[in-house]
Short mmCIF file of C-alpha atoms and ligand atoms in Angstrom, two decimals:
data_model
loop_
_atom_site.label_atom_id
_atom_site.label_comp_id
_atom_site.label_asym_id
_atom_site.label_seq_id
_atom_site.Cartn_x
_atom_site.Cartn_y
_atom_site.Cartn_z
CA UNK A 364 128.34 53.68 274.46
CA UNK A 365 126.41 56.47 275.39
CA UNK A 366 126.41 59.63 272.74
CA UNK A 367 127.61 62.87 274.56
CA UNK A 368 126.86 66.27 271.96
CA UNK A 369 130.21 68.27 272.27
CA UNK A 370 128.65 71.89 273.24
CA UNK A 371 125.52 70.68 271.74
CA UNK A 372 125.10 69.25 267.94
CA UNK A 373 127.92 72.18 266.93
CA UNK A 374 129.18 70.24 263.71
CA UNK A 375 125.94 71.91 262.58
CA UNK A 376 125.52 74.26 264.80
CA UNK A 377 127.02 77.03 266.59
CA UNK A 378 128.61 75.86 269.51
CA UNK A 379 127.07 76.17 273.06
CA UNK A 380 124.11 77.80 271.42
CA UNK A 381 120.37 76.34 272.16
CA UNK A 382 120.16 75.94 268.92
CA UNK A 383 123.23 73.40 268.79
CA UNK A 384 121.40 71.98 272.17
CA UNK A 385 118.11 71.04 270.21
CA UNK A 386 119.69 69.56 267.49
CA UNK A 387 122.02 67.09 269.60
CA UNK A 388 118.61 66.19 271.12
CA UNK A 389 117.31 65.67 267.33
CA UNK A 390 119.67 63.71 266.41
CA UNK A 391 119.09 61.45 269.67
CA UNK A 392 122.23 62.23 271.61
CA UNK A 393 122.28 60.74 274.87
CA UNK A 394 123.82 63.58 277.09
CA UNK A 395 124.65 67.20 275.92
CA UNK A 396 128.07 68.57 277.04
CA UNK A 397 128.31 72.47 277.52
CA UNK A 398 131.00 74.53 279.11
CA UNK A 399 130.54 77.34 281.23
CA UNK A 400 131.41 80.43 282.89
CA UNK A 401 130.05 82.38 285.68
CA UNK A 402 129.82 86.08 285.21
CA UNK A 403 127.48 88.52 286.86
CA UNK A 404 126.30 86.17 289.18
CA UNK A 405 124.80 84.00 286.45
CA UNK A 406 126.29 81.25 284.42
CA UNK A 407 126.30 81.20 280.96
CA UNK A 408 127.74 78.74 278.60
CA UNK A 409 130.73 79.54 276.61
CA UNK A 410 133.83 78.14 275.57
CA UNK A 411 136.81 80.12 274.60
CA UNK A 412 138.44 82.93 277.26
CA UNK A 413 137.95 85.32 274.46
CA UNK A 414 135.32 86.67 272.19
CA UNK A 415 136.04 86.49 268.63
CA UNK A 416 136.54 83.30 267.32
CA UNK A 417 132.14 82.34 268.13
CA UNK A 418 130.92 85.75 268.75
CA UNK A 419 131.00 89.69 267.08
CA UNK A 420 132.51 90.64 270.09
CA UNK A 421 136.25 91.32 271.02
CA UNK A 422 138.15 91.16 273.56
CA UNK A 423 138.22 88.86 276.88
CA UNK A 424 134.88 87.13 277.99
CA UNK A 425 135.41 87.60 281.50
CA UNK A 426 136.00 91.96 280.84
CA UNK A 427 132.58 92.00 280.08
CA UNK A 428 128.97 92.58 281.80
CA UNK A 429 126.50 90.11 281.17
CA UNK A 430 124.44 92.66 279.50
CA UNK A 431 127.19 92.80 277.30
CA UNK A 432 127.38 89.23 276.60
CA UNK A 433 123.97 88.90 276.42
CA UNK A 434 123.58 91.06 273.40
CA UNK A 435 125.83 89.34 271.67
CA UNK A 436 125.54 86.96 268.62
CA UNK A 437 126.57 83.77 268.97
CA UNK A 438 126.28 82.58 265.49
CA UNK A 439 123.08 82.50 263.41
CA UNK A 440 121.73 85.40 265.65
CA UNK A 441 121.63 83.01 268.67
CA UNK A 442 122.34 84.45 272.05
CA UNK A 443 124.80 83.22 274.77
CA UNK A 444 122.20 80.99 276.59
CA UNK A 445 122.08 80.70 280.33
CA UNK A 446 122.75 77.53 281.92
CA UNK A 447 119.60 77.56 283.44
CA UNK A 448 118.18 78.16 279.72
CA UNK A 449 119.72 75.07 278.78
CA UNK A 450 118.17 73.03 281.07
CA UNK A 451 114.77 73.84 280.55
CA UNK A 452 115.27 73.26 276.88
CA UNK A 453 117.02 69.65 277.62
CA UNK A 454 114.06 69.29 280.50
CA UNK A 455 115.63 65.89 281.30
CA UNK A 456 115.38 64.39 277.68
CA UNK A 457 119.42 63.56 277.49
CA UNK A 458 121.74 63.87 280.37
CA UNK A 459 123.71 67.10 280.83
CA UNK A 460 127.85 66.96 281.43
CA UNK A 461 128.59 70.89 282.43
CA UNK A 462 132.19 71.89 282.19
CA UNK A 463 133.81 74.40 284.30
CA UNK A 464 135.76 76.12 282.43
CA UNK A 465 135.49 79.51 284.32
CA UNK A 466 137.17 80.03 288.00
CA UNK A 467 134.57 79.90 291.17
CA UNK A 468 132.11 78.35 288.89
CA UNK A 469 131.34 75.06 291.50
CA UNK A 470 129.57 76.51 294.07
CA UNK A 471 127.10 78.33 291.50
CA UNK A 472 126.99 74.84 289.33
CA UNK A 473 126.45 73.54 293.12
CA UNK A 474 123.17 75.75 293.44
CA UNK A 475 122.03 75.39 290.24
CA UNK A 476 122.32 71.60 290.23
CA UNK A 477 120.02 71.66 293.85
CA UNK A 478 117.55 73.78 292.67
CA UNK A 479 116.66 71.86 289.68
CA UNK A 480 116.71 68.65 291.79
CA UNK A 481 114.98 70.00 294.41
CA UNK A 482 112.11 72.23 292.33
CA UNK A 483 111.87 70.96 288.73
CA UNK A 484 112.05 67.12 289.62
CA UNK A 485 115.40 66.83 287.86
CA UNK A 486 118.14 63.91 289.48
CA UNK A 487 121.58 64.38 290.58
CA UNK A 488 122.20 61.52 288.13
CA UNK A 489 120.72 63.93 285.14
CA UNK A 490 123.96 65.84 285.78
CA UNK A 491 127.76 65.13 285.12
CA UNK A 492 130.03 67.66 286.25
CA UNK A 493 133.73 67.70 284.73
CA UNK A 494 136.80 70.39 284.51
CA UNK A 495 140.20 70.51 283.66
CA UNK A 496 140.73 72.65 286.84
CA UNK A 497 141.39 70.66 290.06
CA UNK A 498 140.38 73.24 292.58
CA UNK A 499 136.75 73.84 291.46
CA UNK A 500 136.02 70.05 291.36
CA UNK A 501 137.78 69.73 294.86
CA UNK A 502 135.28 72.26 296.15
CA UNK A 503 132.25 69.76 294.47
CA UNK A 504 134.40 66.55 296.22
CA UNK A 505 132.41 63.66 297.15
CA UNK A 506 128.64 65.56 296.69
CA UNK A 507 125.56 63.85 295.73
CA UNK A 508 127.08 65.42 292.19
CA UNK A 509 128.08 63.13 289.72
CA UNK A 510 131.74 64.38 289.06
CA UNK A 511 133.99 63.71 285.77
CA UNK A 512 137.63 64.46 286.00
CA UNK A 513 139.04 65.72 282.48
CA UNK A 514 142.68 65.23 281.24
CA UNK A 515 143.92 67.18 278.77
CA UNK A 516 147.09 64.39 277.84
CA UNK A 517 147.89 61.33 279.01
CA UNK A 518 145.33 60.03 282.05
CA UNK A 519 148.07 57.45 283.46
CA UNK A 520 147.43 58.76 286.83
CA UNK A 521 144.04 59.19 286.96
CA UNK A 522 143.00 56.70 289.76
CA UNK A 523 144.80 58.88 293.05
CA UNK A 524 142.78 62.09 291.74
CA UNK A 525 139.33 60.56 290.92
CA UNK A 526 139.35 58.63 293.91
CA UNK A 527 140.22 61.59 296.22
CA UNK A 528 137.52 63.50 294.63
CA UNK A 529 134.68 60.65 294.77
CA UNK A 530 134.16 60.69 291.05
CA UNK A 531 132.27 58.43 288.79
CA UNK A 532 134.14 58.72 285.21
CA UNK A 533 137.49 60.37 283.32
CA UNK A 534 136.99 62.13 280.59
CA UNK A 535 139.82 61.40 278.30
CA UNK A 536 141.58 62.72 274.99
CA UNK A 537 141.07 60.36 272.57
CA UNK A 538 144.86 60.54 271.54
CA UNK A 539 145.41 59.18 274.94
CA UNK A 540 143.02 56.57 275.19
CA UNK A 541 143.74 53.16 274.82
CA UNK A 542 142.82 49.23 275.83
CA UNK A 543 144.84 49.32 279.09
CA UNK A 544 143.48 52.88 280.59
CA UNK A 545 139.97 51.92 279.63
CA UNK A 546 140.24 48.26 281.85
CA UNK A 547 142.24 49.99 284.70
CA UNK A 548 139.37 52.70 284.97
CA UNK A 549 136.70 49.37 284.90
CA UNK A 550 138.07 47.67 287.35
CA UNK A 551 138.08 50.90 289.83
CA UNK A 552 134.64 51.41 288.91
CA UNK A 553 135.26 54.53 287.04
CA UNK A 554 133.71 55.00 283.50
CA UNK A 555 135.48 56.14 280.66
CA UNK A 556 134.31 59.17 278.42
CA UNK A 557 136.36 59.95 275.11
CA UNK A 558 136.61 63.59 273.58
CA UNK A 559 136.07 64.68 270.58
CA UNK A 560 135.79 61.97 268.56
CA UNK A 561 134.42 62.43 265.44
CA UNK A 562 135.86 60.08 262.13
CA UNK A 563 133.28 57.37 262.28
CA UNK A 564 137.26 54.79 262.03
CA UNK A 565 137.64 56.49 265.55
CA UNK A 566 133.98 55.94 266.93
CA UNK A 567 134.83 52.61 265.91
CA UNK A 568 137.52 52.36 267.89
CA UNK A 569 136.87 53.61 270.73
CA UNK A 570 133.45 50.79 270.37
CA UNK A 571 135.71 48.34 270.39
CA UNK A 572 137.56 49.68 273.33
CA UNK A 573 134.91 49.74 275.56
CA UNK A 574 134.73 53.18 276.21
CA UNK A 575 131.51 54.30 278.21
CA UNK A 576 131.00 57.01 275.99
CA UNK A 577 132.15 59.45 272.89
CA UNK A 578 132.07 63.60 273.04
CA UNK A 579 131.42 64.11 269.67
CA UNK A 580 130.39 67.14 266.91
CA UNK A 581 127.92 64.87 265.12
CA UNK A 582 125.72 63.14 266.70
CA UNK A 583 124.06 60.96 263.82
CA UNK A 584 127.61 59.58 263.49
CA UNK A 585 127.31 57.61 266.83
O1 G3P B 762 134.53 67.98 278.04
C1 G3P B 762 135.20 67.41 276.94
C2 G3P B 762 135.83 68.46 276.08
O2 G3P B 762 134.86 69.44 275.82
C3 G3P B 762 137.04 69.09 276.72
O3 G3P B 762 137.70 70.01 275.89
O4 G3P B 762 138.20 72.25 274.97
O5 G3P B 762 136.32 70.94 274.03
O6 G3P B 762 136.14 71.94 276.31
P1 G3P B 762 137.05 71.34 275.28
MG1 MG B 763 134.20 71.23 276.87
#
């Protein structure tokens, strides 16, 4: 069951931060899991649509320049790291899941994903990419791009969707996830990745399950 940091180590650290992204790799995580945005022709990574619940800013993320952003805290005077900052820190030690959360952020995640493959001797199979949003993983459709379709409630219908799309896992709400989804997924070939599951009773679980792999806050508890 493979250990996936939920926007890095950020039971410890402040979400999405490098900081949170060098402690999931401390604490051995297998794959880091970061969500992102694309604003000013650069993609940064960043959860929330708005600025005050992980920032000192206000307001609406996508109102503002990337200079803005940038000079920003983040939460133990970390910065807003860049997607490509991330990956040179991660420099293929754990794999990397990037979430679109932001609209036209596939093509971008597209390029980014080819230049590391094709000039830093990363693989397309260091890279997972998942959303919530249909469209943007339609545009990324059956690419040498690993792709991971989220579900925000139940996943019932998950098999029409990932198999249009050509992807290799679901990414599942662990309220939603039991015995029966997790061997229907298996026997289509499609892995099975649980978010955010943190109470060790719940790791457990989803062990027992068969689950490919757990999104989770702490690492160390995997
Ligand atoms: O990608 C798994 C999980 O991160 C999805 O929900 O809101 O934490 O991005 P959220
Ligand atoms: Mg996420």
């Amino acid at each position: 069951m493979l250990c996936i940091a939920h926007r890095g180590a950020s039971g410890h650290e402040p979400e999405n931060t490098l900081r949170a992204v060098r402690r999931a790799l401390e604490l051995g995580a297998d794959a880091v899991e970061l969500d992102v945005y694309f604003v000013d022709g650069e993609l940064i990574v960043f959860h929330d649509a708005t600025l005050e619940r992980t920032t000192n800013g206000r307001g609406r993320l996508m109102r503002k320049s990337l200079a803005e952003l940038r000079g920003l805290d983040a939460g133990k005077g970390e910065r807003i790291p860049l997607l490509s900052e991330v990956l040179r820190e991660v420099n293929r030690r754990a794999l990397v899941n990037i979430e679109l959360k932001g609209r036209n952020t596939a093509k971008p995640i597209a390029g980014l994903i080819h230049k590391f493959v094709n000039e830093h001797g990363w693989q397309y199979s260091d890279f997972i990419v998942s959303s919530f949003q249909r469209r943007e993983l339609r545009t990324l459709a059956k690419s040498e791009i690993p792709l991971g379709v989220l579900f925000s409630r139940s996943a019932r219908r998950f098999a029409k969707l990932a198999t249009e799309l050509g992807a290799c896992a679901i990414h599942t709400n662990l309220r939603f996830t039991n015995r029966r989804l997790v061997a229907r997924a298996h026997a289509l070939g499609l892995k099975v990745f649980v978010y955010t599951v943190n109470r060790p009773r719940d790791i457990a679980r989803m062990k027992s399950l068969g689950v490919d792999g757990v999104f989770t806050d702490f690492p160390e508890r995997v």
